[in-house]
PDB file of C-alpha atoms in Angstrom:
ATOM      1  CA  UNK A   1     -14.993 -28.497 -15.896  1.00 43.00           C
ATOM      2  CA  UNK A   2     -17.884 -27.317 -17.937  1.00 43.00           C
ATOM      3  CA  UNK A   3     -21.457 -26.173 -15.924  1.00 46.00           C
ATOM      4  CA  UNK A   4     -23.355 -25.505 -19.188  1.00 44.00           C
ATOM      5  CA  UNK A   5     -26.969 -27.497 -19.320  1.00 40.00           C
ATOM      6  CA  UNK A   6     -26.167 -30.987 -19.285  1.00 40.00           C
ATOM      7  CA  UNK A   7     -26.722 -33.094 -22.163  1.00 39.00           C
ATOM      8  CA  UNK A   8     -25.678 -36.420 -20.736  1.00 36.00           C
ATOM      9  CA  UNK A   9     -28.472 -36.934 -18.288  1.00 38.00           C
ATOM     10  CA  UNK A  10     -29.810 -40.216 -17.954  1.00 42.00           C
ATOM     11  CA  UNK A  11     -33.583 -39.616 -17.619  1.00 40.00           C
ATOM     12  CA  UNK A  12     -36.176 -37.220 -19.304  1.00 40.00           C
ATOM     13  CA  UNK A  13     -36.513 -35.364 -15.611  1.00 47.00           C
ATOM     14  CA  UNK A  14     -32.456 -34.743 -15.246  1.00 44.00           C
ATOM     15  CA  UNK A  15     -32.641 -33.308 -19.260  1.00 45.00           C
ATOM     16  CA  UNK A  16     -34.589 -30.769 -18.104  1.00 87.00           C
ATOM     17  CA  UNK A  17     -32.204 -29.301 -15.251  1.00 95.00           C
ATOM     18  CA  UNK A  18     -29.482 -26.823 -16.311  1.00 96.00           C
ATOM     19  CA  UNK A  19     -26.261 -24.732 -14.711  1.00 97.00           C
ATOM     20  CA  UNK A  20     -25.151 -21.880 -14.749  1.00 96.00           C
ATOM     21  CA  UNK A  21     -22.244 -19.770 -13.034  1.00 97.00           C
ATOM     22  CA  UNK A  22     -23.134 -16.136 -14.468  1.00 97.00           C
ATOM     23  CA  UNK A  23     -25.826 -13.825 -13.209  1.00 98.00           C
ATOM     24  CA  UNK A  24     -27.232 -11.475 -15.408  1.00 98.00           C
ATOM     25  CA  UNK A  25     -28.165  -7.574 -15.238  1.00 98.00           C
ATOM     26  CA  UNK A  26     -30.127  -5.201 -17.448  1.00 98.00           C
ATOM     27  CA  UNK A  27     -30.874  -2.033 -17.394  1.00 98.00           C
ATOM     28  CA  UNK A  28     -34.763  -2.172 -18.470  1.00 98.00           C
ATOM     29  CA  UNK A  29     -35.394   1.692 -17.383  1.00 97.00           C
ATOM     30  CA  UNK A  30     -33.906   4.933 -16.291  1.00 98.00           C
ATOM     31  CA  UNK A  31     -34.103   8.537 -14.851  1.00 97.00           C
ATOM     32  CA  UNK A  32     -30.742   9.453 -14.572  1.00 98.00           C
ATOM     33  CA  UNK A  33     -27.989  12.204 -15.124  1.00 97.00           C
ATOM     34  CA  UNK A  34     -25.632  14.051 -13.399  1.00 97.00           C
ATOM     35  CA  UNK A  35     -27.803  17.293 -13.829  1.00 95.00           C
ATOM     36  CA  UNK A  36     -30.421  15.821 -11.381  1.00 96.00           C
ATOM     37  CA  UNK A  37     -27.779  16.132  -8.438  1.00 97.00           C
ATOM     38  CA  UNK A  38     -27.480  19.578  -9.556  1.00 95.00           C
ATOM     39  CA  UNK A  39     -30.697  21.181  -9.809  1.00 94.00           C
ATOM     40  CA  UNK A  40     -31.376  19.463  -6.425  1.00 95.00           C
ATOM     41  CA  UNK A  41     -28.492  20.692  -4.692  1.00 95.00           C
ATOM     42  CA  UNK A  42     -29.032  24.222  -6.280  1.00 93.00           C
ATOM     43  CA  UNK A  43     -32.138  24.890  -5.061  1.00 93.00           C
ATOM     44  CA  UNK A  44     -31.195  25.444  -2.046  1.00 91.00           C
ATOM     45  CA  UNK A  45     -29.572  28.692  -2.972  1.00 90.00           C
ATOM     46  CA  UNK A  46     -31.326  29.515  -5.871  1.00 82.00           C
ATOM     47  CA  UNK A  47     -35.021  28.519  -5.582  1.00 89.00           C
ATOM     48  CA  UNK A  48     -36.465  28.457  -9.011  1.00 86.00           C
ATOM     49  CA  UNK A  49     -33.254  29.420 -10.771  1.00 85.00           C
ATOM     50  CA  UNK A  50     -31.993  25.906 -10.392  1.00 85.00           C
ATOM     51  CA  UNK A  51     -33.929  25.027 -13.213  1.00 86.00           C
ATOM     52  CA  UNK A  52     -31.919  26.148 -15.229  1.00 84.00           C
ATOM     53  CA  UNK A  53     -29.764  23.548 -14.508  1.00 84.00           C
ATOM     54  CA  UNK A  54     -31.261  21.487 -16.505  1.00 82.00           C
ATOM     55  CA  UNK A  55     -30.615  22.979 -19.363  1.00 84.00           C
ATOM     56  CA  UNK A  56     -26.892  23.233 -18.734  1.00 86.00           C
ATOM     57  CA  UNK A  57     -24.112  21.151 -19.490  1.00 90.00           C
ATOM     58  CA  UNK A  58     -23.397  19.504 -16.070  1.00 90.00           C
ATOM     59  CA  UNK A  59     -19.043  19.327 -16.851  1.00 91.00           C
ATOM     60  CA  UNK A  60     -19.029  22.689 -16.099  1.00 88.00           C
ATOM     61  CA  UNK A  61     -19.978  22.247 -12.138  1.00 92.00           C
ATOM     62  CA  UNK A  62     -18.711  18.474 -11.655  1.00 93.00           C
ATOM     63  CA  UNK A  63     -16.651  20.502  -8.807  1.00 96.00           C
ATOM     64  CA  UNK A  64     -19.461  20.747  -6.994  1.00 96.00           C
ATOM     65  CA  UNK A  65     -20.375  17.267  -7.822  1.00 97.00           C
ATOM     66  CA  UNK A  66     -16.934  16.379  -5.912  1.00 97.00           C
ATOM     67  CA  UNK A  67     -17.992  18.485  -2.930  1.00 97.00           C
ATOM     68  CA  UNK A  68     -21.341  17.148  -2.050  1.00 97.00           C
ATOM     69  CA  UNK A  69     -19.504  14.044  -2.372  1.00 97.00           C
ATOM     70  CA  UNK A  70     -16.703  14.443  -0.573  1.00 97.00           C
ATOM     71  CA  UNK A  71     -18.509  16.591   2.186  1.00 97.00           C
ATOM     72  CA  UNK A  72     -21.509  13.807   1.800  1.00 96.00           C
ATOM     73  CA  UNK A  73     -24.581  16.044   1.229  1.00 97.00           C
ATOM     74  CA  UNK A  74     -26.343  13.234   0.364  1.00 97.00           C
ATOM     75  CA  UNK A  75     -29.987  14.184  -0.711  1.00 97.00           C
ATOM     76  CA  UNK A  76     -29.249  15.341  -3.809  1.00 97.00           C
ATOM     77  CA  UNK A  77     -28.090  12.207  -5.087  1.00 98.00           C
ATOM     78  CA  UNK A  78     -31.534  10.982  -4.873  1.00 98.00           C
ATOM     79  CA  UNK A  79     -33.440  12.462  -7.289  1.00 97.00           C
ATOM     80  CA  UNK A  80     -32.797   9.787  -9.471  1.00 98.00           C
ATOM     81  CA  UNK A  81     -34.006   6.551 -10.581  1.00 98.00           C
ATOM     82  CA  UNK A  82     -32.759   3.123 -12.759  1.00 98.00           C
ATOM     83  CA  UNK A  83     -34.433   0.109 -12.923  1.00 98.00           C
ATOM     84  CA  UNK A  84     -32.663  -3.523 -13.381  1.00 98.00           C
ATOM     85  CA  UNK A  85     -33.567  -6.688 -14.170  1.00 98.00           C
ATOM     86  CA  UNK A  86     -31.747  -9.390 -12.461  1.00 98.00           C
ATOM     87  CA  UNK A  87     -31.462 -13.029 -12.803  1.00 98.00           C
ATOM     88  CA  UNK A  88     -29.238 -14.726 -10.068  1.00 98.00           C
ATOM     89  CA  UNK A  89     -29.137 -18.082  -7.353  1.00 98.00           C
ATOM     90  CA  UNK A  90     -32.098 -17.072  -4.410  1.00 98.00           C
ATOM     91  CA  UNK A  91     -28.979 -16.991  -1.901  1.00 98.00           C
ATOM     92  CA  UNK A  92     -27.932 -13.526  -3.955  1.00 98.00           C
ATOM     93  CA  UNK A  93     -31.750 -12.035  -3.680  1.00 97.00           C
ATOM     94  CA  UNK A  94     -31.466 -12.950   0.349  1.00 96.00           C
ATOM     95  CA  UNK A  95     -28.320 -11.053   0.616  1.00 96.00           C
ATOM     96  CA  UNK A  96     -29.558  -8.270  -1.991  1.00 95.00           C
ATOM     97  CA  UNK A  97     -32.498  -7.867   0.038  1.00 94.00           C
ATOM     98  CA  UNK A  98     -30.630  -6.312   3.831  1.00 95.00           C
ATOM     99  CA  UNK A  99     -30.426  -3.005   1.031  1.00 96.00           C
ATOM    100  CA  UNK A 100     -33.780  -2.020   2.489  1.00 94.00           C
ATOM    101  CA  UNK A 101     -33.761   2.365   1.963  1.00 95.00           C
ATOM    102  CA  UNK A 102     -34.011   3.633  -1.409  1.00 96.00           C
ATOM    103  CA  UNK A 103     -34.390   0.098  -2.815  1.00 98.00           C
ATOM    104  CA  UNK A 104     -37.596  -1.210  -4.275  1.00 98.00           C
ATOM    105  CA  UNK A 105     -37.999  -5.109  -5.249  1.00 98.00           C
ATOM    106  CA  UNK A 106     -40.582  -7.341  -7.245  1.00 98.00           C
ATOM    107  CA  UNK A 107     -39.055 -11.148  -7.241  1.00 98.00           C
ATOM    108  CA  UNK A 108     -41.075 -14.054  -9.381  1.00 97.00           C
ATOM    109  CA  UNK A 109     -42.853 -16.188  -7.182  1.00 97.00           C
ATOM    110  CA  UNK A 110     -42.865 -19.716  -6.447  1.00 97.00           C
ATOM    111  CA  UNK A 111     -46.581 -19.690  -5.161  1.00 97.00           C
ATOM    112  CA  UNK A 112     -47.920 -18.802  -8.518  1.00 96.00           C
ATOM    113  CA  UNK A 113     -45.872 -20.216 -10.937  1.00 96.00           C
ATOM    114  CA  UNK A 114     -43.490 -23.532 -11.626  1.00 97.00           C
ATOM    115  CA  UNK A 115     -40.151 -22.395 -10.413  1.00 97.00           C
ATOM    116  CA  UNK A 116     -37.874 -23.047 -13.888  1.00 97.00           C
ATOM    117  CA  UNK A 117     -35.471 -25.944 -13.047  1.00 98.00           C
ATOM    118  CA  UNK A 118     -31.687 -23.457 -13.601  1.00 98.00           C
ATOM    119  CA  UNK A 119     -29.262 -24.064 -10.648  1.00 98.00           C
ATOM    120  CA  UNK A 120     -25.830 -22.218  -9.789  1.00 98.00           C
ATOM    121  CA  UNK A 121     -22.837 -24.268 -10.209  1.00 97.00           C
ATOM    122  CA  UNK A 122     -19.659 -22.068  -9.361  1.00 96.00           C
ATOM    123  CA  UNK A 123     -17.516 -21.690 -12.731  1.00 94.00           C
ATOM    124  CA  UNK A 124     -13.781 -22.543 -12.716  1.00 90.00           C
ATOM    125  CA  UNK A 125     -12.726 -18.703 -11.608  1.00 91.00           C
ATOM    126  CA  UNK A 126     -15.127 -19.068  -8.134  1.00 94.00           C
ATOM    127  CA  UNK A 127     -12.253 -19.562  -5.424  1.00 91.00           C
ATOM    128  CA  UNK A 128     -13.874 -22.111  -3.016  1.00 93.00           C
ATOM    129  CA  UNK A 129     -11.338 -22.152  -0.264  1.00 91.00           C
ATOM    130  CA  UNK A 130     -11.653 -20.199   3.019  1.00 89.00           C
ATOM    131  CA  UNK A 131      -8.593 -19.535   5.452  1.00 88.00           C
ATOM    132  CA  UNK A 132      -8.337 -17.101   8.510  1.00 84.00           C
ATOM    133  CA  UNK A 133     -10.397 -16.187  11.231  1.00 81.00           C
ATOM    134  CA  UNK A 134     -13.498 -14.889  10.854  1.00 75.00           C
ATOM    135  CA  UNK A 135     -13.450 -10.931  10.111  1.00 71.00           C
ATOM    136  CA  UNK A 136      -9.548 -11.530   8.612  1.00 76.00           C
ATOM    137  CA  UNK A 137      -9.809 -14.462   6.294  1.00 80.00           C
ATOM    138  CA  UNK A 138      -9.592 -14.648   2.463  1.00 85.00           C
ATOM    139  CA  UNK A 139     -10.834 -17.153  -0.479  1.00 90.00           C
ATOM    140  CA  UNK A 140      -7.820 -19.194  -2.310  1.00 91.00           C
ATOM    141  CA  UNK A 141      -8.207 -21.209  -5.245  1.00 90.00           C
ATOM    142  CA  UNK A 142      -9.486 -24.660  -4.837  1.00 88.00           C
ATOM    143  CA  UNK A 143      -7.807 -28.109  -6.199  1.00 93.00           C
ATOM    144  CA  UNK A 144      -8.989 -30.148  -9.264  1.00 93.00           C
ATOM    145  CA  UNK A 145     -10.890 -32.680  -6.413  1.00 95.00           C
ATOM    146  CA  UNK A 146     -12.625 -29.998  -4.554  1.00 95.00           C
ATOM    147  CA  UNK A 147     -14.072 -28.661  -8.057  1.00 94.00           C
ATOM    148  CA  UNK A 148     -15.015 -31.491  -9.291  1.00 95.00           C
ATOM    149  CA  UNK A 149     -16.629 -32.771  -6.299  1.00 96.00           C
ATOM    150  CA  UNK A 150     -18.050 -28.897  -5.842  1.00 96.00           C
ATOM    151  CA  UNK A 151     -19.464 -29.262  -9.298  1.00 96.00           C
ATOM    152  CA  UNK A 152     -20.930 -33.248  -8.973  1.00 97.00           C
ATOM    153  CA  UNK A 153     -22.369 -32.569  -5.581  1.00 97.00           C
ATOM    154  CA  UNK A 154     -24.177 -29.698  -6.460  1.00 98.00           C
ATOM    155  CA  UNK A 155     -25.679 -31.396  -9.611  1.00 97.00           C
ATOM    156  CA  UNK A 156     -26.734 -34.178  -8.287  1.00 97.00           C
ATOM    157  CA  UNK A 157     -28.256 -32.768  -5.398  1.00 98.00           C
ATOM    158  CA  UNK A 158     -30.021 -30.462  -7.684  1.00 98.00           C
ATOM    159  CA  UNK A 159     -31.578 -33.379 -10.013  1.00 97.00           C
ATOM    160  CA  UNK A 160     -32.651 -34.952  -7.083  1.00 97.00           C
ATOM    161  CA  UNK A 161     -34.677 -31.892  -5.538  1.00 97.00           C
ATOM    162  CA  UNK A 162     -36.308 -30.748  -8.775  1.00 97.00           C
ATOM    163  CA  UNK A 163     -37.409 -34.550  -9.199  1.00 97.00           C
ATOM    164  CA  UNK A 164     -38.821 -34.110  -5.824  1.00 97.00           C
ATOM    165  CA  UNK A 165     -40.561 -31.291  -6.436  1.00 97.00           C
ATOM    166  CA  UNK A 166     -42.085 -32.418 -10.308  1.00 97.00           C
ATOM    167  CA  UNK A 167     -43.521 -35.304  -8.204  1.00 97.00           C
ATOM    168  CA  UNK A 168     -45.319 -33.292  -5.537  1.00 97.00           C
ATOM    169  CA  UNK A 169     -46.601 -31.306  -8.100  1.00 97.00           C
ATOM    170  CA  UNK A 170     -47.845 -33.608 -10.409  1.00 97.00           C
ATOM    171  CA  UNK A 171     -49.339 -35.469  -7.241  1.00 97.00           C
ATOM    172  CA  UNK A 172     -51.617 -32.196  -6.970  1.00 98.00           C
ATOM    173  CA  UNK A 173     -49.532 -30.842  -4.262  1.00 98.00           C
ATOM    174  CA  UNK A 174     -50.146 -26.903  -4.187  1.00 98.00           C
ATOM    175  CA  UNK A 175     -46.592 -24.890  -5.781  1.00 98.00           C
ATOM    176  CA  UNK A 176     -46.329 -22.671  -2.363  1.00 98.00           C
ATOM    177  CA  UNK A 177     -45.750 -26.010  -0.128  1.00 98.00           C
ATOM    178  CA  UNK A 178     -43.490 -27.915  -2.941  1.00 98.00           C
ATOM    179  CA  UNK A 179     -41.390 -25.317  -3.613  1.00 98.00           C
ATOM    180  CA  UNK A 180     -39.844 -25.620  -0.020  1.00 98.00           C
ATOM    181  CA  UNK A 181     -37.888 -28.673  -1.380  1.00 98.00           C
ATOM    182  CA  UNK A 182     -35.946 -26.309  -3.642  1.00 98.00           C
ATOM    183  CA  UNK A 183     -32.203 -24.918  -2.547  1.00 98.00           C
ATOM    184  CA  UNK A 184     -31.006 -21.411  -2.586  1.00 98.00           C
ATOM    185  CA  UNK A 185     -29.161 -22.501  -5.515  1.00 98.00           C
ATOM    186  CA  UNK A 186     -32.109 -22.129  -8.081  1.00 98.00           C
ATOM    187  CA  UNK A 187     -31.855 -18.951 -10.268  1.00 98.00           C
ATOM    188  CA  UNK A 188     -34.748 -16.165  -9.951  1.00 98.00           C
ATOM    189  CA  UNK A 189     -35.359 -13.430 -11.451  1.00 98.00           C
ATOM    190  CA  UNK A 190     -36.357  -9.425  -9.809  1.00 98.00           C
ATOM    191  CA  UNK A 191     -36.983  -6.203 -10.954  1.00 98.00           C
ATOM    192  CA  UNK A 192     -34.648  -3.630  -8.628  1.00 98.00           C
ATOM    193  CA  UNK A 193     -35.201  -0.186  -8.446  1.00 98.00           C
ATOM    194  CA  UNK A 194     -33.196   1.915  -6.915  1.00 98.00           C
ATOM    195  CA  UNK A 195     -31.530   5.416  -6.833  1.00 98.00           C
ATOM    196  CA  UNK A 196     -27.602   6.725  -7.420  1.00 98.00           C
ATOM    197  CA  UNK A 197     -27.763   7.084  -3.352  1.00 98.00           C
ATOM    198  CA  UNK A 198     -28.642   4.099  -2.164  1.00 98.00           C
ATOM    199  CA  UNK A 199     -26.929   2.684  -5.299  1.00 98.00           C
ATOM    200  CA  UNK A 200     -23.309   3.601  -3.809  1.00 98.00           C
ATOM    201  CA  UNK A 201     -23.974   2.544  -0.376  1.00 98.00           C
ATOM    202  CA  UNK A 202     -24.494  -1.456  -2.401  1.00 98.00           C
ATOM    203  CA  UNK A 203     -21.726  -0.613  -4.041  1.00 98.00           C
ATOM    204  CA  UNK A 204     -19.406   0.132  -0.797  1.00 97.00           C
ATOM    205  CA  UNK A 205     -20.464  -2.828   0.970  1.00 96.00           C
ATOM    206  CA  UNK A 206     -21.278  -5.309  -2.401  1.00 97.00           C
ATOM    207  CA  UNK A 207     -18.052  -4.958  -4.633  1.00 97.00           C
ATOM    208  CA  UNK A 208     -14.094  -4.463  -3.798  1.00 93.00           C
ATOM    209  CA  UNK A 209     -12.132  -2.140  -5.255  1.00 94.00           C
ATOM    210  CA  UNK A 210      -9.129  -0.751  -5.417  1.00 93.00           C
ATOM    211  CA  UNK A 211     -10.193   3.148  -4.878  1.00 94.00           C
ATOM    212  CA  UNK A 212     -12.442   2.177  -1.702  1.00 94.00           C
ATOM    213  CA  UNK A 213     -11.327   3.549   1.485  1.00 94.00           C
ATOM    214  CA  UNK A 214     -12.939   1.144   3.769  1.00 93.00           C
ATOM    215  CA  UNK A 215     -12.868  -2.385   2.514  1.00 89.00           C
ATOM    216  CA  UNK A 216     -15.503  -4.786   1.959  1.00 90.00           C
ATOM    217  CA  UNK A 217     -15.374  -8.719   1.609  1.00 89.00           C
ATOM    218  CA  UNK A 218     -18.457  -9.417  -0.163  1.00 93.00           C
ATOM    219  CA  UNK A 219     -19.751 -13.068  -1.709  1.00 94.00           C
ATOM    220  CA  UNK A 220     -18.363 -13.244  -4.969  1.00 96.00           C
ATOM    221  CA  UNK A 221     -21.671 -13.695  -6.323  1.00 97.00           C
ATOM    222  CA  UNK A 222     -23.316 -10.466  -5.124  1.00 98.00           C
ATOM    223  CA  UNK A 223     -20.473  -9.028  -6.340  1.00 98.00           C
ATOM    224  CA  UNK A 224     -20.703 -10.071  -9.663  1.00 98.00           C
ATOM    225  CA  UNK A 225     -24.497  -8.129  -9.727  1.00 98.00           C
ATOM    226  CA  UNK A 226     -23.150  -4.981  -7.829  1.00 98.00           C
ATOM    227  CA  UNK A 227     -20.324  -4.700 -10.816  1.00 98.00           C
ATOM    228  CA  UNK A 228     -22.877  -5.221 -13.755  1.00 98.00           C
ATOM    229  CA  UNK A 229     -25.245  -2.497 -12.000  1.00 98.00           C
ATOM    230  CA  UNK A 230     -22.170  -0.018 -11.698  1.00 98.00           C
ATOM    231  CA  UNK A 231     -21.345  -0.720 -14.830  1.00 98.00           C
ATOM    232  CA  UNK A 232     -24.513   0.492 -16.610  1.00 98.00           C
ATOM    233  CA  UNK A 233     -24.321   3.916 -13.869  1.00 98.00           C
ATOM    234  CA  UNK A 234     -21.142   4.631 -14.464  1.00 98.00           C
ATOM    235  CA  UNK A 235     -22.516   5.454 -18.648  1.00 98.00           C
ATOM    236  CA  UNK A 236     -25.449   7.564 -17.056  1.00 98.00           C
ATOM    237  CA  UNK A 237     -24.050   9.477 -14.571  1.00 98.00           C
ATOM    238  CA  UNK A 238     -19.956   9.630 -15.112  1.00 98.00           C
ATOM    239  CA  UNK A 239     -19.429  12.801 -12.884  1.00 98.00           C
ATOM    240  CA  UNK A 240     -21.263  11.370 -10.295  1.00 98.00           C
ATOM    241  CA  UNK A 241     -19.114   7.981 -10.368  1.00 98.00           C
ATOM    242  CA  UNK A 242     -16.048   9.893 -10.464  1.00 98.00           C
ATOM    243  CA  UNK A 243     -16.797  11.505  -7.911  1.00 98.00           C
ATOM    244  CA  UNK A 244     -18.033   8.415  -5.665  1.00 98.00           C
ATOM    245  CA  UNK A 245     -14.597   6.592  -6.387  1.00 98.00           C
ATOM    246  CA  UNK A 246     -12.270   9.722  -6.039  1.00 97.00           C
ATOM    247  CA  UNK A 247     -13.519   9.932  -2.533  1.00 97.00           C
ATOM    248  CA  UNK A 248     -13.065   6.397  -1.515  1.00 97.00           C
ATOM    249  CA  UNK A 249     -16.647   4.839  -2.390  1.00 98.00           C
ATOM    250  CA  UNK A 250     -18.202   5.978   0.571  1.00 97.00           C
ATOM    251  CA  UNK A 251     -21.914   6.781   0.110  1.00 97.00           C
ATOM    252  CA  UNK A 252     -22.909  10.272   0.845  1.00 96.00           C
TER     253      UNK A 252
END
């Protein structure tokens, strides 16, 4: 079952919706290497010396990369910074958004512009069934029916509200009041800035893994960000990520 814009709609205002199942993340800025953990953790014990660091090739002291890690000293893996650009469903940002220290956010606004009409349809992959108890359960794959009706439901639903909201706006209805017709569905777009730090301690509780010592059971759709984002920090700083998933993905 294909989620791609429609191109069967019946009526000028349903042409105009579209679907999606992706989310999208780019790295639009960045102030980050594995040197910065070590000039800030040297300067403890060397003062102005640990400038030097900078000027070194940081392989030769990824051991004590490992041991602020693994003993977490955390501070020094703040003195960092990347900026991404993120385009997912609102319910993501709402979730994104309990990552409150070292995290810095600018979403688009519905109060001063039209709100584009892109929804989130779950693609064929999303597993849609949930079984066990709450704090023990797990997602299985869900039948032909329930993704079709998943998939039909959520369109139509979708169609209807932007038509709701088109009206109210072209009524002369202000965009801050309309725009409370809209679901969590609807894609937006947010700058988030952030540092290695805080960075890992998304990545603990955002993303499963193999490697991570205390496990996490995050929406699938979070996840999907938090696994884009590592994948552009794992390129900047690839002592530091070593390190962070050789001792079990716990934030320092």
């Amino acid at each position: 079952m294909s989620h791609t814009p429609a191109e069967s709609a019946e009526s000028p205002e349903a042409a105009a919706v579209s679907f999606r199942s992706e989310v999208t993340v780019e790295l639009v800025k960045h102030s980050a290497a594995d040197s910065d953990v070590l000039w800030a953790a040297r300067v403890s014990t060397a003062g102005e010396q640990s400038l030097e660091e900078l000027q070194k090739d940081p392989e030769r002291s990824k051991g004590l990369i490992n041991f602020l890690m693994r003993d977490r000293h955390g501070s020094p893996f703040e003195h960092n910074s990347m900026t991404f650009f993120i385009s997912a469903p609102i319910f993501v940002f709402r979730e994104f958004m309990r990552h409150r220290v070292g995290w810095s956010y600018n979403e688009e606004s519905g109060r001063y512009r039209q709100l584009e009409p892109v929804f989130y349809v779950p693609g064929e992959a999303r597993k849609l069934v949930q079984q066990g108890r709450p704090g023990k359960y797990e997602f299985v794959e869900g039948t032909p029916a329930q993704q079709e009706l998943t998939g039909r439901v959520m369109e139509d639903s979708y169609r209807q509200a932007y038509a709701a909201y088109e009206e109210m706006l072209a009524a002369g209805v202000a965009r801050e009041v309309a725009r409370a017709v809209l679901p969590v569905g609807l894609y937006s777009s947010m700058y988030a800035t952030c540092n290695a730090r805080s960075l890992m301690h998304f990545l603990g509780l955002r993303t499963q893994h193999e490697q991570a010592k205390v496990p996490s059971f995050p929406q699938r759709e979070i996840e999907m960000v938090g696994e884009q984002m590592e994948a552009h920090w794992a390129k900047l700083m690839p002592l530091t990520y070593g390190a962070f998933n050789a001792n079990g993905r716990i934030a320092p």
